[in-house]
C-alpha cells in the first residue's frame, strides 16, 4: 500500500481529523463518509482512540478487494502511514515477567504503551500514539537499552496492559506474603506443617484467587485443551496445549505455584495436604461466554514438587455431528451400521489424545434415547452427562473395570461403555456382556484397526469369542485444520503426495491449501482439529483369518479388499478437500504396513 505522506512527527496525540484526512488521501475512505463522521453530533470522544472510532463504522475499503476496515486493518495501515513496524500482540509469545519489569503500570497507562519484547540490547515498546515520543526520551537513559517503537492495536494495548500488570502484581504480592510468613519463626510444629502445605502462602489469599481465575479464563480464551502447572528447580512453569501443540505461557515463583495448585485442589475437592501420591479431581466452571466447562484435575509428585494437569472438556464437543468430527458419508454409514446392532463389541483405538473419548461420547449421546439404558464404567469419568449412568473405577476399594462391568450387567443395561480394555479379565467381562445381549463400546491403544484383533489375542482372548462378539474396530487420529480465514491455494508437489498415499493409488488434486497465518489463528495457519478414521467392519472373510497365530498383514489386506480406508488415505481426502496439509497427516499417522 502506498501512502501519500504522514504528518510530521511532532509530539501530539492522534486526532480523528488527521486520520480521516490520511485515509481519504490514501483512497481507503470516501470523503463524504469522512465528513459525516466529523459532524459535531458524532465528533471525537476524548476517551476513545480515533482508530477505534473509525473501526466502529465498519466501512468497506474503497480499494479492492474492499475489505472491512476493522481495527486490526486500520492499525496495520497506521503503522505503514507513520513508517513504523506493525506488531500484533500475541499473549502466548509475551514474557509477562520481563515486560512488566521494564516500567511501572502507572507509567505505561499514562502514555498507553506496553513493552512486548525484551533482550539484552533492546526493548520493543508497542504504542497506538506514534507521535508521542516523550516517554522514549525518559526511558532510554534509565533502561540503558535501545528502544524500538512499534504500532499495535489500541484495544490490545489497553486490554493486555491491564491483564499483564494485574497478574504480575498478584504474583508479586502473593510471593511477598510468603516472605512475611518467614519473618517470624513458627511457634509450634502444627504451624510449621500448615506453612508447608501451601508453599507458605494461603491458598485462599485474594492474590492467589486472582491468579487462578486469570489462568482458567485465559486458557478458555486461548482454546487450550490442557493446562500444565510444572514445578522446576527455581520456578514454576505454566504451559497450555492448544490444537495438540504445547505453548509456554508464564513463569511464577515455586511457592506461588504451590498455592495455586492448593487452591485448585480445594476447588476440585481433593486432599490439599496429600502431596506424596497422585490425586484426581474435577471442577465445573463457566467460560467467558457463559457456557459450562468441566475440568479434570490430575496431580503427581515430581522431583521439584507437585505437578498438576487440568484437562478442559467443553460439553459442546459431544454435541458435534459425526460430519463435523471428520467422518465421511461412507464412514457414517458403516459406523451407524455397527452401532445399531443389538449386541456385540465395538472398539475405538488410537494413542492418548486422538479423540477416542469424543467419538464414544458423541456416539453414546445419539444412542441414549429414553427407551435405552446406557451405563458406563470409566477411569476417570471424562465428562459427566445426564443421559448416561456413569460409574468411576476406584482401585482402593477393589472397583476395577472387570468388577465394574460385572456390576453393570446386573443393572439391566442395553448399552455398556467400558473406558478401556487393559487386561484379560476386563476383556472377558466385556465379551460376556456382549454374549448376553448387550452392545459394548470400549477403547484399546493400538496403531491401527487390524492390530486391535492381534491385541485381544495377545491378552488371551480365544479366537472363537472374538469372532462371536466383535462387530468392528475404529482407529482414529486428530490433525490440525487449516485456518479458514487465511489458508491459500498452492500447487501440489506430486512427490509429496506420492509419499502420503503410497503404496495405494490415489489421484492427486491439482492444488492444495497451505497455512499462511493471520490474527484469527494467531499466525499459526491452523485453527482447530478434525479426525482421520480407519474403520474395520468384521465380515465372514475376516473372521476366517482370526486364529491363534493370527497374521495381522493378512487381516489388513482382507480389510482393504472389503473397503476399509487406511488412516493416510482418510488424511489424503482431507488434504484434497482443503482442510489440512500433507505434513500434518504424515506427522500423526503411522507409516504404511505391509499389505
XYZ file of C-alpha atoms in Angstrom:
595
model
C 0.000 0.000 0.000
C 1.391 3.369 -0.920
C 0.869 6.286 1.452
C 0.628 9.889 0.406
C 2.706 11.178 3.288
C 2.311 11.220 7.039
C 2.138 14.223 9.297
C 5.401 15.466 10.762
C 6.249 13.611 13.987
C 5.709 16.393 16.496
C 4.629 15.363 19.995
C 0.832 15.129 19.899
C -1.981 12.640 20.165
C -3.607 11.379 17.001
C -6.785 13.221 16.078
C -9.813 11.923 14.256
C -9.462 14.580 11.544
C -5.833 13.859 10.678
C -6.509 10.112 10.451
C -9.576 10.597 8.266
C -7.696 13.042 6.029
C -4.900 10.484 5.618
C -7.348 7.632 4.901
C -9.070 9.774 2.252
C -5.687 10.728 0.766
C -4.726 7.044 0.575
C -8.026 6.227 -1.142
C -9.325 3.932 1.598
C -12.249 6.075 2.762
C -14.681 8.181 0.752
C -14.549 11.895 1.541
C -18.302 12.005 2.200
C -18.009 9.265 4.827
C -15.116 11.060 6.490
C -17.023 14.346 6.620
C -20.104 12.645 8.080
C -18.037 11.260 10.972
C -16.646 14.722 11.683
C -20.092 16.250 12.224
C -20.416 17.901 15.671
C -23.136 15.411 16.670
C -20.774 12.480 16.094
C -17.383 14.143 16.711
C -14.341 12.964 18.623
C -14.831 11.286 22.002
C -11.852 12.130 24.197
C -11.739 8.737 25.928
C -11.777 6.673 22.720
C -8.807 6.263 20.392
C -9.701 7.732 16.957
C -8.818 4.437 15.246
C -11.424 2.669 17.377
C -14.000 5.302 16.435
C -13.309 4.763 12.733
C -13.413 0.961 13.122
C -16.881 1.233 14.731
C -18.225 2.482 11.372
C -17.437 -0.875 9.708
C -16.681 0.855 6.426
C -15.529 -1.265 3.498
C -12.229 -0.143 1.977
C -12.684 1.950 -1.171
C -9.757 -0.006 -2.675
C -10.010 -3.620 -3.946
C -10.652 -6.186 -2.504
C -12.877 -3.851 -0.438
C -12.207 -5.489 2.940
C -13.936 -4.125 6.018
C -11.758 -1.554 7.772
C -11.659 -3.254 11.171
C -9.351 -2.192 13.995
C -6.526 -4.578 13.046
C -6.612 -3.477 9.392
C -6.599 0.191 10.405
C -3.732 -0.358 12.863
C -1.679 -2.027 10.146
C -2.435 0.910 7.846
C -1.408 3.380 10.591
C 1.934 1.591 11.003
C 2.621 1.982 7.294
C 1.482 5.604 7.321
C 3.882 6.609 10.112
C 6.633 4.272 8.799
C 6.924 2.139 11.942
C 6.723 -1.676 12.192
C 3.286 -3.195 12.855
C 3.131 -5.558 15.853
C 0.328 -7.980 16.688
C 0.331 -8.710 20.429
C 0.111 -12.480 20.909
C -0.084 -13.102 24.680
C 1.341 -16.617 24.228
C 4.583 -15.082 22.954
C 4.947 -12.431 25.657
C 7.278 -12.896 28.631
C 4.999 -11.176 31.165
C 7.585 -11.215 33.972
C 10.215 -9.494 31.813
C 7.985 -6.885 30.178
C 6.264 -5.771 33.403
C 9.681 -5.160 34.978
C 10.576 -2.573 32.297
C 8.265 0.139 33.595
C 5.526 0.621 36.179
C 1.892 0.086 35.280
C 1.169 3.733 36.136
C 3.794 4.959 33.673
C 2.639 2.522 30.964
C -1.004 3.548 31.450
C -0.113 7.254 31.367
C 1.353 7.007 27.863
C -0.713 3.946 26.782
C 2.397 1.989 25.906
C 3.332 -1.634 26.540
C 6.720 -3.358 26.383
C 6.287 -6.510 24.273
C 9.819 -7.888 23.830
C 12.975 -7.579 25.933
C 16.501 -8.681 25.046
C 19.989 -7.909 26.369
C 20.321 -4.980 23.957
C 16.821 -3.823 23.081
C 13.277 -3.380 24.351
C 10.372 -3.310 21.900
C 7.565 -0.993 23.024
C 4.108 -1.016 21.449
C 2.119 2.173 21.129
C -1.009 3.368 19.347
C 0.156 7.001 19.606
C 3.174 7.068 17.273
C 3.627 10.860 17.542
C 4.031 10.819 21.341
C 7.748 10.336 21.976
C 8.289 11.978 25.356
C 8.365 8.603 27.143
C 11.111 7.330 24.820
C 13.460 10.163 25.827
C 12.781 9.445 29.506
C 13.095 5.647 29.378
C 16.230 5.286 27.239
C 18.763 6.619 29.816
C 17.060 4.730 32.677
C 16.912 1.339 30.934
C 20.238 1.725 29.102
C 18.721 -0.262 26.263
C 17.865 0.606 22.682
C 14.147 1.321 22.339
C 12.323 0.125 19.260
C 8.864 1.604 18.793
C 6.146 -0.453 17.081
C 2.479 0.251 16.385
C -0.130 -2.089 17.907
C -3.892 -2.300 18.145
C -5.002 0.286 20.794
C -7.626 -2.124 22.172
C -4.996 -4.864 22.605
C -2.654 -2.427 24.398
C -5.475 -1.363 26.711
C -6.518 -4.962 27.440
C -3.109 -6.546 27.940
C -1.721 -3.578 29.862
C -4.438 -4.222 32.460
C -4.138 -8.042 32.330
C -0.348 -8.378 32.418
C 0.238 -5.857 35.205
C -2.673 -7.167 37.252
C -1.261 -10.707 37.007
C 2.301 -9.568 37.786
C 1.006 -7.579 40.765
C -0.885 -10.601 42.136
C 2.142 -12.890 41.731
C 4.433 -10.337 43.405
C 2.099 -9.755 46.342
C 1.459 -13.457 46.794
C 5.224 -14.004 46.896
C 5.560 -11.148 49.401
C 3.083 -12.882 51.687
C 5.496 -15.838 51.689
C 8.301 -13.519 52.830
C 6.146 -12.134 55.624
C 5.322 -15.714 56.666
C 9.045 -16.309 57.164
C 9.587 -13.046 59.058
C 8.834 -14.757 62.360
C 9.681 -18.341 63.277
C 6.729 -20.757 63.672
C 5.635 -21.117 67.281
C 4.828 -24.821 67.084
C 5.105 -27.903 64.913
C 1.496 -27.653 63.659
C 2.109 -24.107 62.384
C 5.247 -25.300 60.577
C 3.299 -28.139 58.893
C 0.499 -25.748 57.929
C 3.014 -23.389 56.293
C 4.391 -26.255 54.244
C 1.007 -27.347 52.940
C 0.544 -24.470 50.507
C 4.101 -23.396 49.861
C 3.858 -20.934 52.820
C 1.092 -18.966 51.091
C -2.586 -19.131 51.975
C -4.358 -20.830 49.069
C -7.358 -18.544 49.688
C -5.254 -15.367 49.558
C -7.023 -12.869 47.257
C -3.945 -12.654 45.021
C -3.835 -16.443 44.599
C -7.578 -16.455 43.844
C -6.981 -13.810 41.156
C -4.120 -15.832 39.592
C -6.327 -18.960 39.411
C -9.246 -17.015 37.897
C -6.923 -15.438 35.313
C -5.359 -18.816 34.478
C -8.714 -20.502 33.782
C -10.209 -17.604 31.809
C -7.002 -17.212 29.792
C -6.981 -20.936 28.950
C -10.601 -20.763 27.741
C -9.804 -17.665 25.682
C -6.808 -19.383 24.036
C -8.811 -22.574 23.230
C -6.455 -24.699 25.359
C -7.309 -28.377 25.849
C -4.887 -28.849 28.766
C -3.264 -26.617 31.396
C 0.085 -27.810 32.796
C 1.472 -26.459 36.084
C 5.017 -27.791 36.297
C 7.499 -27.174 39.138
C 11.125 -26.692 38.115
C 14.224 -26.231 40.244
C 13.986 -22.420 40.504
C 10.472 -21.562 39.325
C 7.078 -22.891 38.273
C 6.206 -23.270 34.595
C 2.699 -22.759 33.166
C 2.052 -24.301 29.748
C -1.048 -24.768 27.568
C -1.751 -27.419 24.950
C -3.546 -25.797 22.008
C -4.562 -27.853 18.960
C -2.240 -30.597 20.180
C 0.836 -28.326 20.489
C 2.388 -27.216 23.820
C 2.918 -23.470 24.414
C 4.875 -21.766 27.207
C 2.612 -19.253 28.974
C 4.145 -17.969 32.209
C 6.785 -18.469 34.899
C 5.858 -17.980 38.546
C 7.732 -18.485 41.843
C 7.589 -22.038 43.166
C 5.801 -21.036 46.371
C 3.120 -19.181 44.384
C 2.644 -22.224 42.145
C 2.248 -24.373 45.251
C -0.504 -22.063 46.495
C -2.188 -22.025 43.065
C -2.196 -25.844 42.941
C -3.563 -25.995 46.511
C -6.330 -23.567 45.540
C -7.236 -25.707 42.517
C -7.121 -28.881 44.623
C -9.534 -27.279 47.063
C -11.907 -26.334 44.235
C -11.638 -29.901 42.918
C -12.442 -31.405 46.366
C -9.038 -33.074 46.563
C -6.899 -33.638 49.659
C -4.850 -30.430 49.913
C -2.432 -31.913 52.459
C -1.566 -35.021 50.424
C 1.347 -34.266 48.077
C 3.117 -37.633 48.042
C 0.734 -39.595 45.818
C -1.216 -38.872 42.623
C -4.730 -37.482 43.058
C -7.702 -36.851 40.751
C -10.431 -34.238 40.969
C -12.949 -32.280 38.949
C -14.063 -28.649 38.664
C -17.142 -27.290 36.929
C -16.950 -23.609 35.975
C -18.025 -21.188 33.263
C -16.210 -19.816 30.221
C -16.234 -16.046 29.477
C -19.227 -16.551 27.149
C -21.235 -18.143 29.987
C -21.059 -21.736 28.737
C -20.397 -24.513 31.254
C -16.911 -26.028 31.224
C -15.641 -29.094 33.085
C -12.007 -29.552 34.093
C -10.490 -32.879 35.072
C -7.594 -32.412 37.520
C -4.672 -34.776 37.983
C -1.646 -34.311 40.246
C 1.596 -36.217 40.557
C 4.685 -35.831 42.762
C 7.881 -34.809 40.927
C 11.486 -34.147 41.937
C 10.733 -30.423 42.443
C 7.228 -30.617 43.901
C 3.661 -31.346 42.949
C 2.705 -31.116 39.256
C -0.873 -30.608 38.083
C -2.535 -31.068 34.704
C -6.052 -29.830 34.050
C -7.856 -31.252 31.024
C -10.573 -28.929 29.761
C -13.767 -30.548 28.488
C -16.232 -28.424 26.589
C -19.674 -30.118 26.690
C -20.389 -28.608 23.263
C -17.854 -31.056 21.783
C -20.163 -34.043 22.252
C -22.980 -32.156 20.541
C -20.969 -32.200 17.307
C -22.314 -34.292 14.444
C -20.166 -37.073 13.013
C -19.672 -34.965 9.878
C -18.254 -32.085 11.960
C -15.888 -34.560 13.634
C -14.474 -35.577 10.232
C -16.498 -38.670 9.268
C -17.149 -39.065 5.553
C -20.531 -40.225 4.221
C -19.261 -43.803 3.864
C -17.770 -43.709 7.387
C -21.083 -42.517 8.858
C -22.970 -45.325 7.111
C -20.552 -48.031 8.309
C -20.415 -46.620 11.863
C -24.225 -46.374 12.063
C -24.487 -49.954 10.829
C -22.198 -51.159 13.635
C -23.707 -49.103 16.448
C -27.283 -50.066 15.527
C -26.614 -53.744 16.310
C -28.432 -55.057 19.428
C -25.327 -56.768 20.836
C -21.597 -57.191 20.236
C -18.363 -55.287 20.878
C -17.172 -52.153 19.081
C -13.623 -50.944 19.752
C -12.136 -47.460 19.215
C -8.339 -47.401 19.045
C -5.600 -44.794 18.890
C -2.980 -43.132 21.105
C -3.780 -40.813 24.013
C -5.244 -37.529 22.782
C -6.521 -38.909 19.473
C -10.176 -38.100 20.184
C -11.415 -41.569 21.224
C -13.405 -40.201 24.166
C -15.129 -37.592 21.992
C -16.124 -40.271 19.466
C -17.503 -42.549 22.188
C -19.432 -39.804 23.985
C -20.871 -38.456 20.728
C -21.955 -41.977 19.784
C -23.481 -42.698 23.198
C -25.313 -39.390 23.140
C -27.023 -40.423 19.898
C -27.773 -43.926 21.180
C -29.057 -42.791 24.598
C -32.750 -42.388 23.723
C -35.308 -42.633 26.557
C -36.119 -46.255 25.631
C -32.499 -47.353 26.203
C -30.437 -47.745 29.391
C -26.819 -46.635 28.819
C -24.255 -47.389 31.564
C -20.516 -46.610 31.631
C -17.504 -47.604 33.728
C -14.642 -45.115 33.329
C -11.255 -44.276 34.841
C -11.805 -41.420 35.406
C -15.198 -40.138 34.226
C -14.178 -37.742 31.457
C -17.391 -35.735 31.049
C -20.468 -36.033 33.221
C -23.597 -36.465 31.101
C -27.188 -36.569 32.386
C -28.103 -39.042 29.628
C -25.880 -41.864 30.949
C -25.418 -43.760 34.202
C -21.690 -43.299 34.853
C -19.525 -45.162 37.366
C -15.883 -44.450 38.176
C -13.167 -47.036 38.753
C -11.905 -46.941 42.362
C -8.939 -49.256 42.797
C -8.633 -48.505 46.520
C -11.895 -50.382 47.189
C -11.412 -53.056 44.555
C -13.697 -51.478 41.924
C -11.821 -52.019 38.669
C -13.055 -52.296 35.072
C -13.791 -56.024 35.318
C -15.789 -55.813 38.556
C -17.475 -52.653 37.253
C -18.709 -54.445 34.124
C -19.904 -57.305 36.347
C -21.906 -54.773 38.376
C -23.307 -53.025 35.303
C -24.615 -56.318 33.925
C -26.915 -56.523 36.947
C -28.255 -53.003 36.234
C -30.454 -54.048 33.278
C -28.343 -52.170 30.679
C -28.859 -52.089 26.924
C -25.537 -50.409 26.099
C -22.333 -50.560 28.162
C -19.260 -48.357 27.659
C -16.022 -49.630 29.194
C -13.375 -46.893 29.424
C -10.512 -49.156 28.335
C -9.768 -52.859 27.936
C -6.391 -53.253 29.659
C -6.280 -56.912 30.710
C -7.785 -60.348 30.056
C -10.284 -60.126 32.916
C -11.807 -56.876 31.578
C -11.828 -58.315 28.033
C -13.600 -61.472 29.247
C -16.240 -59.471 31.125
C -16.848 -57.240 28.070
C -17.225 -60.342 25.897
C -19.562 -61.924 28.461
C -21.694 -58.764 28.355
C -21.804 -58.896 24.551
C -22.716 -62.610 24.564
C -25.601 -61.973 26.960
C -27.244 -59.446 24.644
C -25.596 -56.087 25.317
C -23.896 -53.635 22.972
C -20.431 -52.895 24.405
C -18.211 -49.965 23.357
C -14.629 -49.687 24.567
C -11.129 -48.466 23.695
C -7.734 -50.042 23.063
C -4.314 -48.500 22.454
C -3.174 -49.783 19.048
C -1.721 -48.119 15.961
C -4.444 -49.184 13.541
C -7.720 -51.103 13.374
C -6.477 -54.626 12.402
C -3.911 -54.531 15.249
C -6.804 -54.437 17.759
C -7.630 -58.055 16.927
C -3.989 -59.041 17.468
C -4.032 -57.174 20.826
C -7.105 -59.112 22.015
C -5.396 -62.376 21.071
C -2.240 -61.274 22.926
C -4.344 -60.608 26.035
C -5.514 -64.224 25.864
C -8.995 -63.889 24.349
C -9.822 -67.084 22.358
C -10.379 -66.529 18.610
C -13.872 -68.066 18.708
C -15.014 -65.445 21.259
C -13.608 -62.600 19.134
C -15.482 -63.972 16.115
C -18.667 -64.343 18.149
C -18.707 -60.817 19.589
C -16.532 -58.292 17.719
C -18.583 -56.099 15.361
C -15.800 -53.793 14.230
C -12.887 -51.512 15.096
C -12.454 -47.771 14.521
C -8.887 -46.385 14.535
C -8.503 -42.623 14.618
C -6.140 -39.647 14.818
C -6.580 -35.878 15.086
C -4.951 -33.443 12.638
C -4.862 -29.669 12.828
C -7.186 -27.982 10.338
C -6.132 -25.011 8.245
C -7.444 -21.618 9.316
C -10.392 -20.788 7.004
C -9.569 -17.065 7.225
C -6.074 -17.207 5.759
C -5.416 -20.545 4.042
C -4.265 -20.111 0.460
C -4.152 -22.304 -2.617
C -0.824 -23.609 -3.871
C 0.386 -26.143 -6.404
C 0.632 -29.664 -5.013
C 4.016 -31.358 -5.144
C 3.417 -34.762 -6.767
C 6.343 -36.427 -4.937
C 4.995 -35.333 -1.531
C 1.559 -36.646 -2.490
C 3.061 -39.993 -3.501
C 4.853 -40.179 -0.143
C 1.487 -39.722 1.570
C -0.576 -42.255 -0.359
C 1.949 -44.980 -1.242
C 1.554 -47.916 -1.684
C -2.034 -47.079 -2.613
C -3.108 -45.304 -5.772
C -4.985 -42.034 -5.338
C -5.341 -39.278 -7.910
C -3.595 -36.098 -6.777
C -5.679 -32.905 -6.724
C -4.466 -30.068 -8.938
C -3.949 -27.766 -5.960
C -3.999 -27.918 -2.190
C -4.281 -25.388 0.624
C -1.323 -24.178 2.651
C -1.070 -22.359 6.014
C -0.331 -18.638 5.876
C -1.110 -17.198 9.318
C -3.427 -14.407 10.389
C -4.743 -12.797 13.560
C -7.623 -15.281 13.826
C -5.255 -18.275 14.127
C -2.514 -16.324 15.970
C -0.220 -16.562 12.935
C -0.008 -20.391 13.095
C -2.066 -21.029 9.952
C -4.123 -23.657 11.811
C -7.396 -23.374 13.732
C -8.977 -26.408 15.407
C -8.622 -30.137 14.700
C -10.511 -32.808 12.794
C -10.470 -36.609 12.867
C -8.974 -39.157 10.471
C -10.657 -42.561 10.605
C -9.920 -46.160 9.626
C -12.976 -48.384 10.002
C -12.796 -52.182 10.026
C -16.188 -53.953 9.904
C -15.997 -57.655 10.769
C -17.132 -59.923 7.933
C -17.134 -63.691 7.244
C -13.900 -63.237 5.266
C -12.150 -61.510 8.192
C -13.482 -63.969 10.786
C -11.811 -66.836 8.902
C -8.452 -65.146 9.465
C -8.885 -64.750 13.241
C -6.908 -67.687 14.633
C -4.318 -68.226 17.419
C -1.382 -67.464 15.090
C -3.155 -64.511 13.519
C -1.432 -62.794 10.569
C -2.187 -59.074 11.003
C -0.902 -58.323 7.479
C -3.410 -60.812 6.032
C -6.184 -59.256 8.132
C -5.206 -55.795 6.909
C -5.129 -56.886 3.251
C -8.567 -58.525 3.514
C -9.989 -55.417 5.236
C -8.678 -53.216 2.419
C -10.327 -55.514 -0.132
C -13.614 -55.105 1.734
C -13.487 -51.312 1.661
C -11.513 -50.197 4.717
C -9.700 -46.902 4.042
C -6.330 -46.598 5.835
C -5.671 -43.557 8.015
C -3.377 -41.955 5.447
C -5.966 -42.238 2.680
C -8.503 -40.655 5.033
C -5.916 -37.901 5.555
C -5.351 -37.588 1.802
C -9.084 -36.953 1.366
C -8.884 -34.153 3.949
C -5.889 -32.675 2.071
C -7.773 -32.853 -1.233
C -10.736 -31.179 0.459
C -8.512 -28.265 1.531
C -8.922 -28.981 5.260
C -5.339 -29.794 6.249
C -1.822 -30.331 4.885
C 0.174 -33.395 3.870
C 2.777 -32.622 6.564
C 0.106 -32.690 9.285
C -1.272 -36.044 8.104
C 2.164 -37.685 7.873
C 3.049 -36.363 11.346
C 0.125 -38.073 13.119
C -0.468 -41.261 11.100
C 1.616 -44.455 11.206
C 3.682 -45.312 8.109
C 2.101 -47.902 5.780
C 2.465 -51.507 6.943
C 2.946 -54.454 4.686
C -0.024 -55.336 2.528
